[in-house]
Amino acid sequence: GYFPGDKDWNDVVWEVKGKTVSLTVNGSRVWSQQAQTTHPIRPHIVLLQGGKCILRDIQVKPEGPFKHGSAWPRYVKESGGGVAGGSAAPEGEAGAGAGATGAGGKSFQMFNGKDLTDWNPRPASAWRVSGDKLVGVTYDLGSEAQLLFKKYLFEEYRISFQLQKGCANAALIVKGFTKESGNQTVVVKFEESWFGEEKFTEFEAAVMDGVFTLTANGKKVKTQNVTKASGRFGFVVGKEGAIGVKDIWFNRKK
């Protein structure tokens, strides 16, 4: 009943403001609902579920500064040529994965969703790719397992990734180094309270101005002073643990 008349095409707008979601058709609001949640709304639009429809001219119009999630660089040409099916590489580096294009970009995809090409698993038996996510399991190993990105990263960066709810005994690991102070390692164990109600929670790890910061769904959950240095990034799973992670993106400081 939302599409009266005999129009071939109708203008449909889904709008999220605060915790209110509304639907407008041809300029008239036809539906709205207040979300019952204590977390910011992170909508996942299902365009079609049961039935048949044809859509066109699909656009996203954010209000205020646009803070993209981990999947947005696939669709937004913000990375010097990184688009769906390819990714840009930082200056002076080869791109990550076979789909990389060019150099001098601001972001690139660290995990291609298919295999461990750009990662160094230790031991290899603990790590695999399931669907579009990295999975690490140590229940049968009797020891911890590490997964480090093969390339060294720049001094200041942001890395976004989606972490599956229920990860047990898993942590983020950042290894840095300088000529003056030598090696430095930051290990942050993921806490259950950091995860949202959805199956995957968006995390961002950043090293800026000598400070390491970890956020979960936009909320700061960990900070630590670090030596400004390029280094390695990865994940570690302790004995009797497991982890599932996907959509890992590297973003240089603007």
Coordinates of N, CA, C and O in Angstrom, one line a residue, residues 22-131:
S22 N 13.1 5.7 9.5 CA 11.9 6.0 8.9 C 12.0 5.7 7.4 O 13.0 5.6 6.8
L23 N 10.8 5.6 6.8 CA 10.7 5.3 5.3 C 9.8 6.3 4.7 O 8.7 6.6 5.2
T24 N 10.3 7.0 3.6 CA 9.5 8.0 2.9 C 9.4 7.5 1.5 O 10.4 7.1 0.8
V25 N 8.2 7.6 0.9 CA 7.9 7.2 -0.5 C 7.3 8.4 -1.2 O 6.3 9.0 -0.8
N26 N 8.0 8.9 -2.3 CA 7.5 10.0 -3.1 C 7.2 11.2 -2.2 O 6.2 11.9 -2.4
G27 N 8.1 11.5 -1.3 CA 8.0 12.7 -0.4 C 7.1 12.6 0.8 O 7.1 13.5 1.6
S28 N 6.4 11.5 1.0 CA 5.5 11.3 2.1 C 6.1 10.2 3.0 O 6.3 9.1 2.6
R29 N 6.2 10.5 4.3 CA 6.6 9.5 5.3 C 5.5 8.5 5.5 O 4.4 8.9 5.9
V30 N 5.8 7.2 5.3 CA 4.8 6.2 5.4 C 5.1 5.2 6.6 O 4.2 4.4 6.9
W31 N 6.3 5.3 7.2 CA 6.6 4.4 8.3 C 7.8 4.9 9.1 O 8.7 5.6 8.5
S32 N 7.8 4.7 10.4 CA 8.9 5.1 11.2 C 8.9 4.2 12.5 O 7.8 3.7 12.9
Q33 N 10.1 4.0 13.1 CA 10.2 3.2 14.3 C 11.4 3.6 15.1 O 12.4 4.0 14.6
Q34 N 11.2 3.6 16.4 CA 12.3 3.9 17.4 C 13.0 2.6 17.7 O 12.4 1.6 18.2
A35 N 14.3 2.6 17.5 CA 15.1 1.4 17.8 C 15.3 1.2 19.3 O 15.5 2.2 20.0
Q36 N 15.1 0.0 19.7 CA 15.3 -0.3 21.2 C 16.7 -0.8 21.4 O 16.9 -2.0 21.4
T37 N 17.7 0.1 21.4 CA 19.1 -0.3 21.6 C 19.8 0.7 22.3 O 19.5 1.9 22.2
T38 N 20.9 0.3 23.0 CA 21.8 1.3 23.7 C 23.0 1.6 22.8 O 23.8 2.4 23.2
H39 N 23.1 0.9 21.7 CA 24.2 1.1 20.8 C 23.8 2.0 19.6 O 22.7 2.0 19.2
P40 N 24.8 2.6 19.0 CA 24.5 3.4 17.7 C 23.9 2.4 16.7 O 24.4 1.3 16.6
I41 N 23.0 2.9 15.9 CA 22.4 2.1 14.8 C 23.4 1.9 13.7 O 24.0 2.9 13.2
R42 N 23.7 0.7 13.3 CA 24.6 0.4 12.2 C 23.7 -0.4 11.2 O 23.8 -1.6 11.2
P43 N 22.9 0.2 10.3 CA 22.0 -0.5 9.5 C 22.6 -1.3 8.4 O 23.6 -0.9 7.8
H44 N 22.1 -2.5 8.2 CA 22.4 -3.3 7.1 C 21.2 -3.5 6.2 O 20.2 -4.2 6.6
I45 N 21.1 -2.8 5.1 CA 19.9 -2.7 4.3 C 19.7 -4.0 3.5 O 20.5 -4.4 2.7
V46 N 18.5 -4.7 3.7 CA 18.1 -5.8 2.9 C 17.2 -5.3 1.8 O 16.1 -4.8 2.1
L47 N 17.7 -5.2 0.6 CA 17.0 -4.6 -0.5 C 15.8 -5.5 -0.9 O 14.7 -5.0 -1.3
L48 N 15.9 -6.8 -0.8 CA 14.8 -7.7 -1.2 C 14.9 -9.0 -0.4 O 15.9 -9.6 -0.3
Q49 N 13.7 -9.3 0.2 CA 13.6 -10.5 0.9 C 12.3 -11.1 0.7 O 11.3 -10.8 1.3
G50 N 12.2 -12.0 -0.3 CA 10.9 -12.7 -0.6 C 10.1 -11.8 -1.5 O 9.7 -10.7 -1.2
G51 N 10.0 -12.2 -2.8 CA 9.3 -11.4 -3.7 C 10.1 -10.9 -4.9 O 11.2 -11.5 -5.2
K52 N 9.7 -9.9 -5.6 CA 10.4 -9.4 -6.8 C 10.4 -7.9 -6.9 O 9.3 -7.3 -6.6
C53 N 11.5 -7.3 -7.2 CA 11.5 -5.8 -7.4 C 12.7 -5.5 -8.2 O 13.6 -6.2 -8.4
I54 N 12.7 -4.3 -8.8 CA 13.8 -3.7 -9.6 C 14.1 -2.4 -9.0 O 13.3 -1.5 -8.7
L55 N 15.4 -2.2 -8.7 CA 15.9 -0.9 -8.1 C 16.9 -0.2 -9.0 O 17.6 -0.9 -9.8
R56 N 17.1 1.1 -8.8 CA 18.1 1.8 -9.5 C 18.4 3.1 -8.7 O 17.7 3.4 -7.7
D57 N 19.5 3.8 -9.1 CA 19.9 5.0 -8.5 C 20.0 4.9 -6.9 O 19.4 5.7 -6.2
I58 N 20.7 3.9 -6.5 CA 20.9 3.7 -5.0 C 22.0 4.6 -4.5 O 23.1 4.5 -5.0
Q59 N 21.7 5.5 -3.6 CA 22.7 6.4 -3.1 C 22.7 6.4 -1.5 O 21.7 6.1 -0.9
V60 N 23.9 6.8 -1.0 CA 24.0 7.0 0.4 C 24.4 8.5 0.7 O 25.3 9.0 0.1
K61 N 23.6 9.1 1.5 CA 23.8 10.6 1.8 C 23.9 10.8 3.3 O 22.9 11.0 4.0
P62 N 25.1 10.8 3.8 CA 25.3 10.9 5.2 C 25.2 12.4 5.6 O 25.4 13.3 4.8
E63 N 24.7 12.6 6.9 CA 24.7 13.9 7.4 C 26.0 14.1 8.3 O 26.3 13.3 9.1
G64 N 26.6 15.2 8.1 CA 27.9 15.5 8.8 C 29.0 14.8 8.2 O 28.9 14.2 7.1
P65 N 30.2 14.7 9.0 CA 31.4 14.0 8.5 C 31.1 12.6 8.2 O 30.4 11.9 9.0
F66 N 31.6 12.1 7.1 CA 31.3 10.7 6.7 C 32.4 9.8 7.2 O 33.5 9.9 6.8
K67 N 32.1 8.9 8.2 CA 33.1 8.0 8.8 C 32.7 6.6 8.2 O 31.8 6.0 8.7
H68 N 33.5 6.2 7.3 CA 33.2 4.9 6.6 C 33.6 3.7 7.5 O 34.5 3.8 8.3
G69 N 32.9 2.6 7.4 CA 33.2 1.4 8.0 C 34.2 0.6 7.2 O 34.7 1.1 6.2
S70 N 34.5 -0.6 7.6 CA 35.6 -1.3 7.0 C 35.3 -1.7 5.6 O 36.3 -2.0 4.8
A71 N 34.1 -1.8 5.2 CA 33.8 -2.3 3.9 C 33.7 -1.1 2.8 O 33.8 -1.4 1.6
W72 N 33.6 0.1 3.3 CA 33.4 1.2 2.4 C 34.5 1.4 1.3 O 34.2 1.8 0.2
P73 N 35.8 1.2 1.6 CA 36.7 1.5 0.6 C 36.5 0.6 -0.7 O 37.1 0.9 -1.7
R74 N 35.8 -0.4 -0.6 CA 35.5 -1.2 -1.8 C 34.6 -0.4 -2.8 O 34.7 -0.7 -4.0
Y75 N 33.8 0.5 -2.3 CA 32.9 1.2 -3.2 C 33.2 2.7 -3.3 O 32.6 3.3 -4.2
V76 N 34.0 3.2 -2.5 CA 34.2 4.7 -2.5 C 35.6 4.9 -3.1 O 36.6 4.3 -2.6
K77 N 35.8 5.7 -4.1 CA 37.1 5.9 -4.8 C 37.9 6.9 -3.9 O 38.1 8.1 -4.4
E78 N 38.3 6.5 -2.7 CA 39.0 7.4 -1.9 C 40.5 7.0 -1.8 O 41.3 7.6 -1.1
S79 N 40.8 5.9 -2.4 CA 42.1 5.3 -2.2 C 43.0 5.3 -3.4 O 43.8 4.4 -3.6
G80 N 42.9 6.3 -4.2 CA 43.8 6.4 -5.4 C 43.7 5.3 -6.4 O 44.7 4.9 -6.9
G81 N 42.5 4.8 -6.6 CA 42.3 3.8 -7.6 C 41.7 2.5 -7.0 O 41.5 1.5 -7.7
G82 N 41.6 2.4 -5.6 CA 41.1 1.2 -5.0 C 39.6 1.2 -5.1 O 38.9 2.0 -4.6
V83 N 39.1 0.2 -6.0 CA 37.6 0.0 -6.1 C 37.3 -1.4 -6.0 O 38.2 -2.3 -5.8
A84 N 36.1 -1.8 -6.2 CA 35.7 -3.2 -6.1 C 36.5 -4.1 -7.0 O 36.7 -3.8 -8.2
G85 N 37.1 -5.1 -6.4 CA 38.0 -6.0 -7.2 C 39.4 -5.6 -7.2 O 40.3 -6.3 -7.8
G86 N 39.8 -4.5 -6.6 CA 41.2 -4.1 -6.5 C 41.4 -3.2 -5.4 O 40.4 -2.7 -4.8
S87 N 42.6 -2.9 -5.0 CA 42.9 -2.1 -3.9 C 44.2 -1.3 -4.1 O 45.1 -1.8 -4.7
A88 N 44.3 -0.1 -3.6 CA 45.5 0.7 -3.8 C 46.5 0.4 -2.7 O 46.2 -0.1 -1.7
A89 N 47.8 0.6 -3.1 CA 48.8 0.4 -2.1 C 49.4 1.6 -1.6 O 49.3 2.7 -2.2
P90 N 50.0 1.6 -0.4 CA 50.6 2.8 0.1 C 51.9 3.2 -0.6 O 52.4 2.3 -1.3
E91 N 52.3 4.4 -0.5 CA 53.5 4.8 -1.2 C 54.7 3.9 -1.0 O 55.0 3.6 0.2
G92 N 55.3 3.5 -2.0 CA 56.6 2.8 -1.9 C 56.4 1.3 -1.6 O 57.3 0.6 -1.4
E93 N 55.1 0.8 -1.6 CA 54.8 -0.6 -1.3 C 54.1 -1.2 -2.4 O 53.3 -0.6 -3.1
A94 N 54.3 -2.5 -2.6 CA 53.4 -3.3 -3.5 C 52.1 -3.5 -2.8 O 52.0 -3.5 -1.6
G95 N 51.0 -3.6 -3.6 CA 49.7 -3.7 -3.0 C 49.6 -5.1 -2.4 O 50.3 -6.0 -2.7
A96 N 48.6 -5.2 -1.5 CA 48.3 -6.4 -0.8 C 47.3 -7.3 -1.7 O 46.3 -6.8 -2.0
G97 N 47.7 -8.5 -2.0 CA 46.9 -9.4 -2.8 C 47.0 -9.1 -4.3 O 47.5 -8.1 -4.8
A98 N 46.4 -10.0 -5.1 CA 46.5 -10.0 -6.5 C 45.7 -8.9 -7.1 O 45.9 -8.4 -8.2
G99 N 44.7 -8.3 -6.4 CA 43.9 -7.3 -6.9 C 44.4 -5.9 -6.7 O 43.7 -4.9 -7.1
A100 N 45.6 -5.7 -6.2 CA 46.1 -4.4 -5.9 C 46.4 -3.6 -7.2 O 46.8 -4.2 -8.2
T101 N 46.1 -2.3 -7.1 CA 46.4 -1.4 -8.3 C 47.2 -0.2 -7.9 O 46.8 0.5 -7.0
G102 N 48.2 0.1 -8.7 CA 48.9 1.3 -8.5 C 49.6 1.5 -7.2 O 49.8 0.6 -6.4
A103 N 50.2 2.7 -7.0 CA 50.9 3.1 -5.8 C 50.5 4.5 -5.4 O 49.9 5.2 -6.1
G104 N 50.8 4.8 -4.1 CA 50.5 6.2 -3.6 C 49.1 6.3 -3.1 O 48.6 7.4 -2.8
G105 N 48.3 5.2 -2.9 CA 47.0 5.3 -2.4 C 47.0 5.4 -0.9 O 48.0 5.3 -0.2
K106 N 45.8 5.7 -0.3 CA 45.6 5.9 1.1 C 45.2 4.6 1.9 O 45.3 4.6 3.1
S107 N 44.6 3.7 1.2 CA 44.1 2.5 1.8 C 44.3 1.2 1.0 O 44.4 1.3 -0.3
F108 N 44.3 0.1 1.6 CA 44.3 -1.2 0.8 C 43.7 -2.3 1.7 O 43.7 -2.2 2.9
Q109 N 43.3 -3.3 1.0 CA 42.7 -4.5 1.7 C 43.8 -5.4 2.1 O 44.5 -5.9 1.3
M110 N 43.9 -5.7 3.4 CA 44.9 -6.6 4.0 C 44.6 -8.0 3.8 O 45.4 -8.9 3.7
F111 N 43.3 -8.3 3.8 CA 42.8 -9.7 3.7 C 41.9 -9.8 2.5 O 40.9 -9.1 2.4
N112 N 42.3 -10.7 1.6 CA 41.5 -10.8 0.3 C 40.2 -11.6 0.4 O 39.5 -11.7 -0.5
G113 N 40.0 -12.2 1.6 CA 38.8 -13.0 1.8 C 38.8 -14.4 1.2 O 37.8 -15.1 1.2
K114 N 40.0 -14.8 0.6 CA 40.1 -16.0 -0.1 C 41.1 -17.0 0.5 O 41.0 -18.2 0.6
D115 N 42.3 -16.4 0.8 CA 43.4 -17.2 1.3 C 44.3 -16.4 2.2 O 44.1 -15.2 2.4
L116 N 45.4 -17.0 2.6 CA 46.4 -16.3 3.5 C 47.6 -15.8 2.8 O 48.7 -15.8 3.4
T117 N 47.4 -15.4 1.6 CA 48.5 -14.9 0.7 C 49.4 -13.9 1.4 O 50.7 -14.0 1.4
D118 N 48.8 -12.9 2.1 CA 49.6 -11.8 2.6 C 49.9 -12.0 4.1 O 50.3 -11.0 4.8
W119 N 49.7 -13.2 4.7 CA 49.8 -13.4 6.1 C 50.8 -14.6 6.4 O 50.9 -15.5 5.6
N120 N 51.4 -14.5 7.5 CA 52.3 -15.5 8.0 C 51.7 -16.2 9.2 O 51.8 -15.8 10.3
P121 N 51.1 -17.4 9.0 CA 50.5 -18.1 10.1 C 51.5 -19.0 10.8 O 52.3 -19.7 10.2
R122 N 51.5 -19.0 12.1 CA 52.3 -19.8 13.0 C 51.5 -20.4 14.1 O 51.1 -19.6 15.0
P123 N 51.4 -21.7 14.2 CA 51.6 -22.7 13.1 C 50.6 -22.6 12.0 O 49.4 -22.2 12.3
A124 N 50.9 -23.1 10.8 CA 49.9 -23.1 9.7 C 48.7 -23.9 10.0 O 47.6 -23.6 9.5
S125 N 48.8 -24.9 10.8 CA 47.7 -25.8 11.1 C 46.6 -25.1 11.9 O 45.4 -25.6 12.0
A126 N 46.9 -24.0 12.5 CA 45.9 -23.3 13.4 C 45.0 -22.3 12.6 O 44.0 -21.9 13.1
W127 N 45.4 -22.0 11.3 CA 44.7 -20.9 10.6 C 44.2 -21.4 9.3 O 44.8 -22.2 8.6
R128 N 43.0 -20.9 9.0 CA 42.3 -21.3 7.7 C 41.4 -20.1 7.3 O 41.1 -19.2 8.1
V129 N 40.9 -20.2 6.1 CA 39.9 -19.3 5.6 C 38.5 -20.0 5.5 O 38.5 -21.0 4.9
S130 N 37.5 -19.5 6.1 CA 36.2 -20.1 6.1 C 35.2 -19.0 5.6 O 34.9 -18.0 6.2
G131 N 34.7 -19.3 4.4 CA 33.8 -18.2 3.8 C 34.6 -17.0 3.4 O 35.6 -17.1 2.7

